[in-house]
Amino acid sequence: MTGTKVLERFPAGGPRGSWPAEEFAARRREEGEPVQVVMDLRLDAFLVVVVETGGTETAA
């Protein structure tokens, strides 16, 4: 992994049963973007990020 790009930030204290970061990420995945949801403990937020691979992807 050579770098990451943050697409969106969501506060960690959302309503019970609500997963806005996961829902946002699912929509981006449907569009073909390789995104992940990660937790930023310092910001107390969920980040939706695109992981930049630099073109050296390996098929599993």
Short mmCIF file of C-alpha atoms in Angstrom, two decimals:
data_model
loop_
_atom_site.label_atom_id
_atom_site.label_comp_id
_atom_site.label_asym_id
_atom_site.label_seq_id
_atom_site.Cartn_x
_atom_site.Cartn_y
_atom_site.Cartn_z
CA MET A 1 0.00 0.00 0.00
CA THR A 2 1.57 3.24 -1.11
CA GLY A 3 -1.01 5.69 0.18
CA THR A 4 -4.62 6.30 1.02
CA LYS A 5 -7.23 8.82 -0.01
CA VAL A 6 -10.01 9.73 2.43
CA LEU A 7 -13.34 10.01 0.63
CA GLU A 8 -15.55 10.82 3.62
CA ARG A 9 -15.56 11.10 7.43
CA PHE A 10 -18.41 10.02 9.69
CA PRO A 11 -18.66 10.65 13.46
CA ALA A 12 -18.38 7.50 15.55
CA GLY A 13 -21.35 8.48 17.73
CA GLY A 14 -24.10 7.90 15.17
CA PRO A 15 -27.59 6.69 16.06
CA ARG A 16 -27.89 3.11 17.28
CA GLY A 17 -28.32 0.72 14.37
CA SER A 18 -27.10 3.28 11.84
CA TRP A 19 -23.93 2.56 9.86
CA PRO A 20 -23.51 5.57 7.54
CA ALA A 21 -19.84 4.89 6.79
CA GLU A 22 -20.57 1.28 5.79
CA GLU A 23 -23.55 2.38 3.68
CA PHE A 24 -21.44 5.03 1.92
CA ALA A 25 -18.67 2.49 1.32
CA ALA A 26 -21.15 -0.05 -0.10
CA ARG A 27 -22.35 2.52 -2.66
CA ARG A 28 -18.75 3.28 -3.68
CA ARG A 29 -17.99 -0.47 -4.02
CA GLU A 30 -21.03 -0.84 -6.31
CA GLU A 31 -19.39 1.82 -8.49
CA GLY A 32 -16.18 -0.23 -8.60
CA GLU A 33 -14.05 1.72 -6.12
CA PRO A 34 -11.86 -0.40 -3.81
CA VAL A 35 -12.77 1.26 -0.51
CA GLN A 36 -12.43 0.33 3.15
CA VAL A 37 -13.91 1.71 6.35
CA VAL A 38 -11.33 2.41 9.04
CA MET A 39 -11.58 3.92 12.52
CA ASP A 40 -9.54 6.99 13.39
CA LEU A 41 -9.35 6.82 17.18
CA ARG A 42 -7.78 10.26 17.50
CA LEU A 43 -10.68 11.89 15.63
CA ASP A 44 -13.30 9.46 17.00
CA ALA A 45 -14.54 9.00 13.46
CA PHE A 46 -14.96 6.37 10.77
CA LEU A 47 -13.13 7.13 7.53
CA VAL A 48 -14.00 5.72 4.13
CA VAL A 49 -10.72 5.41 2.26
CA VAL A 50 -9.51 4.28 -1.16
CA VAL A 51 -6.26 2.38 -0.85
CA GLU A 52 -3.83 3.35 -3.61
CA THR A 53 -1.75 0.37 -4.70
CA GLY A 54 0.43 2.06 -7.29
CA GLY A 55 -0.52 -0.52 -9.94
CA THR A 56 1.23 -3.45 -8.28
CA GLU A 57 -1.86 -5.41 -7.30
CA THR A 58 -1.50 -9.15 -6.78
CA ALA A 59 -4.43 -11.47 -7.41
CA ALA A 60 -5.21 -13.81 -4.54
#
